[in-house]
mmCIF file of C-alpha atoms in Angstrom:
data_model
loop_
_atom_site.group_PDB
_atom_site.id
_atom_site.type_symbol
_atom_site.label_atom_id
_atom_site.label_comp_id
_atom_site.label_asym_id
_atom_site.label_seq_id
_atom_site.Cartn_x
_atom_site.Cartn_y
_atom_site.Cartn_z
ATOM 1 C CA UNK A 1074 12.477 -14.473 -0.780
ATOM 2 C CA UNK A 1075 12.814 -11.586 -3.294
ATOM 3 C CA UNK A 1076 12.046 -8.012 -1.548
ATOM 4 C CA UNK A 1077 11.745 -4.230 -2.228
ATOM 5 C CA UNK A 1078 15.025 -2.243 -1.059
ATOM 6 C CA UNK A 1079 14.831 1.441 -0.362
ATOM 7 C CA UNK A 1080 17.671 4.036 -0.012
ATOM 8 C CA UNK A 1081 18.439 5.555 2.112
ATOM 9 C CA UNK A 1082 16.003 4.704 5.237
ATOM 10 C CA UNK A 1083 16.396 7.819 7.081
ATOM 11 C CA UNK A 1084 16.953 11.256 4.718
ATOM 12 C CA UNK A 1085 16.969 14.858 6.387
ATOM 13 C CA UNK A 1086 17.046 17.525 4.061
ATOM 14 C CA UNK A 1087 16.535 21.538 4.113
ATOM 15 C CA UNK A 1088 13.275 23.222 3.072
ATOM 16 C CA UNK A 1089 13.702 23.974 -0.760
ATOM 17 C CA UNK A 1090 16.807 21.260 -1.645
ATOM 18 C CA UNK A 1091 16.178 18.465 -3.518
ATOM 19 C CA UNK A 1092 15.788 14.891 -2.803
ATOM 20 C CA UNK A 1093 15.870 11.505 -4.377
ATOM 21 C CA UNK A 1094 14.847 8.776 -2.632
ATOM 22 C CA UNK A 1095 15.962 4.799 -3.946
ATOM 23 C CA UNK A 1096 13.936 1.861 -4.706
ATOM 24 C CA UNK A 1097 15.399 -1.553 -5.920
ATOM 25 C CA UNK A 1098 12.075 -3.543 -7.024
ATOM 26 C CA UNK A 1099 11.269 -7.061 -7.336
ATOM 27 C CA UNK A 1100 13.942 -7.948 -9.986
ATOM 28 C CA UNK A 1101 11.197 -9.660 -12.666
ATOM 29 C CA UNK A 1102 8.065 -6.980 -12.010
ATOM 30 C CA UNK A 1103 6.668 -4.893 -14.865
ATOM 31 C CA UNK A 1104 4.710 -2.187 -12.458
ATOM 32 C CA UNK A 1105 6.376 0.315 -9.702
ATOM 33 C CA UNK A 1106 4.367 2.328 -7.493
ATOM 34 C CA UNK A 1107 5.486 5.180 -4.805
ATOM 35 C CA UNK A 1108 3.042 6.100 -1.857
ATOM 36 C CA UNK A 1109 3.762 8.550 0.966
ATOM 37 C CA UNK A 1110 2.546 8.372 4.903
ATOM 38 C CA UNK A 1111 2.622 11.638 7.055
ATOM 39 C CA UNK A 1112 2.981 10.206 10.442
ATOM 40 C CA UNK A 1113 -0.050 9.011 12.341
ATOM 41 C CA UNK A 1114 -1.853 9.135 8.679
ATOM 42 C CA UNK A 1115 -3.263 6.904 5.958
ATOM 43 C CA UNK A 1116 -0.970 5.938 3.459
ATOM 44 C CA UNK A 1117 -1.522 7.858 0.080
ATOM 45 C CA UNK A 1118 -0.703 6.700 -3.214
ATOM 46 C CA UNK A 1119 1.378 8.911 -5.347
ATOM 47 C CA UNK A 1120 2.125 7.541 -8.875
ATOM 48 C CA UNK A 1121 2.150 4.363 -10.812
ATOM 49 C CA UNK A 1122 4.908 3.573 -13.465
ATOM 50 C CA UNK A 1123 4.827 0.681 -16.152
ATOM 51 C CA UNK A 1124 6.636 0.624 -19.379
ATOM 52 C CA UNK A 1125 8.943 3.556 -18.852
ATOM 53 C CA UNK A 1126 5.910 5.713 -18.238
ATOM 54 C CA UNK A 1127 3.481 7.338 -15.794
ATOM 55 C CA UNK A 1128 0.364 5.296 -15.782
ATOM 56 C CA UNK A 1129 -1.513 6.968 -13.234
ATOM 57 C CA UNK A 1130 -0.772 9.558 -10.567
ATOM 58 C CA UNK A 1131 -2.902 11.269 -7.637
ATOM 59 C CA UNK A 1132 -2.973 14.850 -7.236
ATOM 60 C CA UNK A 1133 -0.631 14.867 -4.950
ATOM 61 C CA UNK A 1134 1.930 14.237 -7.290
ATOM 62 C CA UNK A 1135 2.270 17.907 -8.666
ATOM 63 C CA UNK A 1136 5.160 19.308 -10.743
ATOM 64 C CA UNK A 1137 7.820 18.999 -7.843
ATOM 65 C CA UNK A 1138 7.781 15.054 -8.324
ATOM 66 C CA UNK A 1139 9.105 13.072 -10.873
ATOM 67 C CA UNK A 1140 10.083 9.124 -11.455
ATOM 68 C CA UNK A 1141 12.355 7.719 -13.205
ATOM 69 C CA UNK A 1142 13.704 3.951 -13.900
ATOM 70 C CA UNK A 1143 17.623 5.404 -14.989
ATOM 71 C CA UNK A 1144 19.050 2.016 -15.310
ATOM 72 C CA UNK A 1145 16.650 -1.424 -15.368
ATOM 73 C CA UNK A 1146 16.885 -1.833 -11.729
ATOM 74 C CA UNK A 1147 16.644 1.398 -9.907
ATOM 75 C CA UNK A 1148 13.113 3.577 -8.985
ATOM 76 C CA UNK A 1149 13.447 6.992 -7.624
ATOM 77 C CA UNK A 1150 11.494 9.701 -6.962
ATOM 78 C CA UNK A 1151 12.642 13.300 -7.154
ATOM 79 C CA UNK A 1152 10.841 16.070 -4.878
ATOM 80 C CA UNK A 1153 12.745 18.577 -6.755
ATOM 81 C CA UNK A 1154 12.173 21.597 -4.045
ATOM 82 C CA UNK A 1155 11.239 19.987 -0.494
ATOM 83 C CA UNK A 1156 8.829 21.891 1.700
ATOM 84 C CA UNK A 1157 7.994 21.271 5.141
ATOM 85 C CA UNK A 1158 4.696 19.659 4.364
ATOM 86 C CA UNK A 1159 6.912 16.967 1.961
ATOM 87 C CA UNK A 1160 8.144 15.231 5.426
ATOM 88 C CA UNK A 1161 6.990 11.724 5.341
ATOM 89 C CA UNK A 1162 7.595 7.803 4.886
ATOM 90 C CA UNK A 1163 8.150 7.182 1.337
ATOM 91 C CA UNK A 1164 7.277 3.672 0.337
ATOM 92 C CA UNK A 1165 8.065 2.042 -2.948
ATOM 93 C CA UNK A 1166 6.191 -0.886 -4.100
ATOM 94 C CA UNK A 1167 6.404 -3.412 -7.062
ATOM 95 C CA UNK A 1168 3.759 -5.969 -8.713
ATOM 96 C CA UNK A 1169 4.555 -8.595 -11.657
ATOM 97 C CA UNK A 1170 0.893 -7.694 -12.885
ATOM 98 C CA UNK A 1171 -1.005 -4.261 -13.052
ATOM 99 C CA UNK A 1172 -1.886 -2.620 -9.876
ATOM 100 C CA UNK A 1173 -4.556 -4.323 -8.787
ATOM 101 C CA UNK A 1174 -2.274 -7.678 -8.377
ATOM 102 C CA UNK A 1175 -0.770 -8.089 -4.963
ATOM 103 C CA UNK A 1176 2.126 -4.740 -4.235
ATOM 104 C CA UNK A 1177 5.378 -5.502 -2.528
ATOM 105 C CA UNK A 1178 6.084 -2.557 -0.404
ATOM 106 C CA UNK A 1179 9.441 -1.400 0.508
ATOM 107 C CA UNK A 1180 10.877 -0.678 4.349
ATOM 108 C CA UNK A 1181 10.260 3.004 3.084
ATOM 109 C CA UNK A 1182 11.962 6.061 3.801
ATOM 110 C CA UNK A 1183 11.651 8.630 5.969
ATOM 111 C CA UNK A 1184 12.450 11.770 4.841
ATOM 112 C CA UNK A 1185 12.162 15.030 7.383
ATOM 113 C CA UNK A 1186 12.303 18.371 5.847
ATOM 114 C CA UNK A 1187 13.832 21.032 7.945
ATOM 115 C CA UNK B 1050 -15.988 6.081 -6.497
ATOM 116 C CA UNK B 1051 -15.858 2.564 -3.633
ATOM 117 C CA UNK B 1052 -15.279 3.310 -0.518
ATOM 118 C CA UNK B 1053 -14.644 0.847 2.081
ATOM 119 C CA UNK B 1054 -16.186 1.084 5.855
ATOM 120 C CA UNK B 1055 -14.124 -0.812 9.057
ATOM 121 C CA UNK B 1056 -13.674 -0.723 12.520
ATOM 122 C CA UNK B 1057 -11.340 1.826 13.856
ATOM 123 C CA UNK B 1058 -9.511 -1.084 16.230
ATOM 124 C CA UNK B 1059 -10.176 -4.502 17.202
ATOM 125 C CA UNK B 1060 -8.489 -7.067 19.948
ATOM 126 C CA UNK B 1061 -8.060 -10.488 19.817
ATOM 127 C CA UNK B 1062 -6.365 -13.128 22.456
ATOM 128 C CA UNK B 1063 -3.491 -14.897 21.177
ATOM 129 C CA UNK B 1064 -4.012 -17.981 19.173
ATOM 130 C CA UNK B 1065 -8.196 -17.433 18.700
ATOM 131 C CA UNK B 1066 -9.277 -16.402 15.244
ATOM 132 C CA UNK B 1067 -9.932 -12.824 14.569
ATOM 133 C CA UNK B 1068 -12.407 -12.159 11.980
ATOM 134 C CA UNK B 1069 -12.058 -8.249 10.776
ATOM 135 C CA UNK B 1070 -15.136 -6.657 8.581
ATOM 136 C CA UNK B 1071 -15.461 -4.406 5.720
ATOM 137 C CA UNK B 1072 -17.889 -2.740 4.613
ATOM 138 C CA UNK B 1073 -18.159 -2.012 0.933
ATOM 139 C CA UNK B 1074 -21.844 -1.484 -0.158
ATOM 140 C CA UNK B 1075 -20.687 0.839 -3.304
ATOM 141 C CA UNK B 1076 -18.859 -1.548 -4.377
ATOM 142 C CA UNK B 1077 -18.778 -2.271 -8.990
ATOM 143 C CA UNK B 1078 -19.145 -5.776 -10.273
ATOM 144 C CA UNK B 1079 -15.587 -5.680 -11.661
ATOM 145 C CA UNK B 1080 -13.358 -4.776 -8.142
ATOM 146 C CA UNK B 1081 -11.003 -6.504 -6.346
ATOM 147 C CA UNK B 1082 -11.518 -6.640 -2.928
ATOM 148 C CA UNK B 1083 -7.514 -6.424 -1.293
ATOM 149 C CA UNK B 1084 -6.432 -6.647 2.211
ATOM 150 C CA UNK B 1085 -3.617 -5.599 2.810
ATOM 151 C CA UNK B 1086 -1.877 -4.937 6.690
ATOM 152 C CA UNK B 1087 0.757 -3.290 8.421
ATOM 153 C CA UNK B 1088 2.783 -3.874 10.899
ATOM 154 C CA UNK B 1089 4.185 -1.038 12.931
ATOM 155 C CA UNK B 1090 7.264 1.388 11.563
ATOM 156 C CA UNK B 1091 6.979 -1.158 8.516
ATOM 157 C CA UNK B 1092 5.601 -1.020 5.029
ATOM 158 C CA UNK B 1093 2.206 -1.789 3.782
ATOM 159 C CA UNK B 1094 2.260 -6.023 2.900
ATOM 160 C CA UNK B 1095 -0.095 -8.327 1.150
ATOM 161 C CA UNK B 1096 -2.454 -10.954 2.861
ATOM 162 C CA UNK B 1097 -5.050 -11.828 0.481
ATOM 163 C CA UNK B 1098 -7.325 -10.453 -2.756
ATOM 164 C CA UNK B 1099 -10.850 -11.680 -4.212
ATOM 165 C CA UNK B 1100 -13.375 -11.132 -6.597
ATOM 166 C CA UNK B 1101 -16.472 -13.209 -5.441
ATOM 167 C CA UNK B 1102 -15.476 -16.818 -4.418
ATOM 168 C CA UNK B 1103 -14.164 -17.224 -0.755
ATOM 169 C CA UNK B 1104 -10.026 -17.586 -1.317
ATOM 170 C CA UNK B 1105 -7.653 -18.765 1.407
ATOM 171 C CA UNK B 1106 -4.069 -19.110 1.581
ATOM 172 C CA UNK B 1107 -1.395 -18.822 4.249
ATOM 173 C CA UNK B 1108 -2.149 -15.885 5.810
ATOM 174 C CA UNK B 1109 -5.427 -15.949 6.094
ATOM 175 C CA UNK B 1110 -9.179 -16.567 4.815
ATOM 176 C CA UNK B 1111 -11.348 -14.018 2.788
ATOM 177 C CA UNK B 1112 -15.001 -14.778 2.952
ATOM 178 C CA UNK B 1113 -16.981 -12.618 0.685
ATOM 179 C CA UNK B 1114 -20.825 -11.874 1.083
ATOM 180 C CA UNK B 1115 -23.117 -13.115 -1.634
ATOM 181 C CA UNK B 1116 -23.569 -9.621 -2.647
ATOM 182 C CA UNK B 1117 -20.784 -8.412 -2.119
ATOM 183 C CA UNK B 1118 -21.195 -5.096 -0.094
ATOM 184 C CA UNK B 1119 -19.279 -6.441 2.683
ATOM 185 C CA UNK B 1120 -16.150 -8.771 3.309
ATOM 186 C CA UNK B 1121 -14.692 -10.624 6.514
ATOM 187 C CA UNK B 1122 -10.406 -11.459 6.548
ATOM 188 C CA UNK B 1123 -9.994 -14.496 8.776
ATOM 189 C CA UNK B 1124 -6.826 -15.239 11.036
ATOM 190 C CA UNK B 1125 -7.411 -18.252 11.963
ATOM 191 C CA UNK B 1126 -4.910 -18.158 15.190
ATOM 192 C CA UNK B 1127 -3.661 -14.800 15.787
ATOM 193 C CA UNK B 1128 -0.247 -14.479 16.807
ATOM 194 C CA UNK B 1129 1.667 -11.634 18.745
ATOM 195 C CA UNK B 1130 3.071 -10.583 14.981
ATOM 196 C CA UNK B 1131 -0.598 -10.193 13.689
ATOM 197 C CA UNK B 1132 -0.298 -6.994 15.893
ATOM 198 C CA UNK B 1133 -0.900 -4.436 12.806
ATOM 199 C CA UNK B 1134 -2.886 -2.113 10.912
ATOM 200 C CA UNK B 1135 -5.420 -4.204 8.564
ATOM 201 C CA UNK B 1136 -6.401 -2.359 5.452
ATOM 202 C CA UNK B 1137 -9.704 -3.414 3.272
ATOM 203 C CA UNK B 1138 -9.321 -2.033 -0.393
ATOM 204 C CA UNK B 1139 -11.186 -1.693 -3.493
ATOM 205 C CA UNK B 1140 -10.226 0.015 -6.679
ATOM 206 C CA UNK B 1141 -10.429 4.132 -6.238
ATOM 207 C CA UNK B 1142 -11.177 6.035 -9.452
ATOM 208 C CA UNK B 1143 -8.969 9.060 -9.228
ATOM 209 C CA UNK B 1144 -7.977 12.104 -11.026
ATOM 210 C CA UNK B 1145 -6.201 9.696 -12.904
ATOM 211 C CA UNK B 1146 -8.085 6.846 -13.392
ATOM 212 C CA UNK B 1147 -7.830 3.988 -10.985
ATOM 213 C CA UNK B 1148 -5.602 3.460 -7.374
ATOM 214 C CA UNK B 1149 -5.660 1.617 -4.690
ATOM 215 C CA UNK B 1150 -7.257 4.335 -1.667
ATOM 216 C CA UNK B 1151 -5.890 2.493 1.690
ATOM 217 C CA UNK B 1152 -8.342 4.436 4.088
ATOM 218 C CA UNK B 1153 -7.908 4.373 8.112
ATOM 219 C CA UNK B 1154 -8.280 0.569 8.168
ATOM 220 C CA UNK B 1155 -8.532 -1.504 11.562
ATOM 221 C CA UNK B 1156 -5.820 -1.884 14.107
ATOM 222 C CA UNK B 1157 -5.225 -5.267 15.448
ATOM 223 C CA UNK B 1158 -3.977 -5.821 19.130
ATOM 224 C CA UNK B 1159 -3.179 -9.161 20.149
ATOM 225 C CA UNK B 1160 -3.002 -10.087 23.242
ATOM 226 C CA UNK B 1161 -1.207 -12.677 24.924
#
């Protein structure tokens, strides 16, 4: 059965550096989402991407993030400066139709700011 | 914007059926109603969406009030790896327009 990947699964970075985290989607999906968990908390949805494009994106989602689809199989977000408050699961997720069509979430990554 | 009301946690023997409420009174004519669940140290995964009709499929049942302002998911034998966090969504107007809002949703402990 056809899954989400994620790179890496665990990331530990420094306060300020930049990260990208991976996501391989569904190989035949139009729509790519990225949502974040702080531990013990909901899960919080961060952008939508279709068409090359933004679709939609919470306010979390400020100038320090930033998506990109570099080569017709690849997802990543950027957190271009980390800060403490950035340490989280990062979850991709994928749907052949728009976003309220069933998501296939990634394993996720956790990424721990330091 | 829809908002979604559950129970904070739930238990359930192994192999009875486990039927988990929602609460959605605010809800528009047009949402979906998604449940979604998951399963500890793992990513959110799909069980089952409707609109007004009662759907089933492998997972589970969704039976869906008449007037919609509330919703049941139905695991019709609960296993040990039903153990998770069961999420009832509805579309979420945003900042940006619409997105799924996953709330605190209901943990699920099966027990054997």
């Amino acid at each position: 059965e056809p899954e989400v990947t994620q790179t890496p699964s665990h990331q530990v970075t420094q306060m300020g550096q930049e990260v990208i985290l991976r996501c391989v989607p569904i190989s035949n999906h139009l729509y790519f989402y990225w949502y974040r968990q702080i531990l013990g908390q909901k899960v919080e949805f961060l952008v939508s991407f279709y068409n090359n494009e933004i679709s939609e994106k919470s306010e979390i989602f400020d100038d320090q993030f930033s998506v990109e689809r570099p080569d017709g199989s690849n997802f990543t977000l950027k957190i271009r400066s980390t800060k403490l408050e950035d340490s989280a699961m990062y979850f991709c997720a994928s749907s052949m139709r728009g976003p309220f069509y069933e998501q296939y979430f990634g394993p996720g990554t956790r990424l721990t700011v330091t | 914007d829809a908002k979604t009301t559950q129970p904070n946690s739930m238990e359930s023997n192994e192999e009875e059926p486990v039927h988990l409420p929602c609460n959605h009174s605010t809800i528009s004519g047009t949402d979906y109603i998604h449940w979604y669940r998951q399963l500890p140290s793992q990513g959110p995964e799909y069980v089952i969406h409707g609109l007004t009709s009662n759907v089933n499929n492998r997972m589970a049942s969704l039976a869906i009030a008449e007037d919609r302002k509330s919703s049941t998911l139905i695991l019709h034998r609960a296993t040990l790896r039903d153990a998770a966090v069961y999420y009832c969504i509805l579309r979420e107007k945003g900042i940006a327009g619409n997105q799924f809002y996953f709330g605190t949703g209901t943990s699920l402990t099966v027990i054997p």
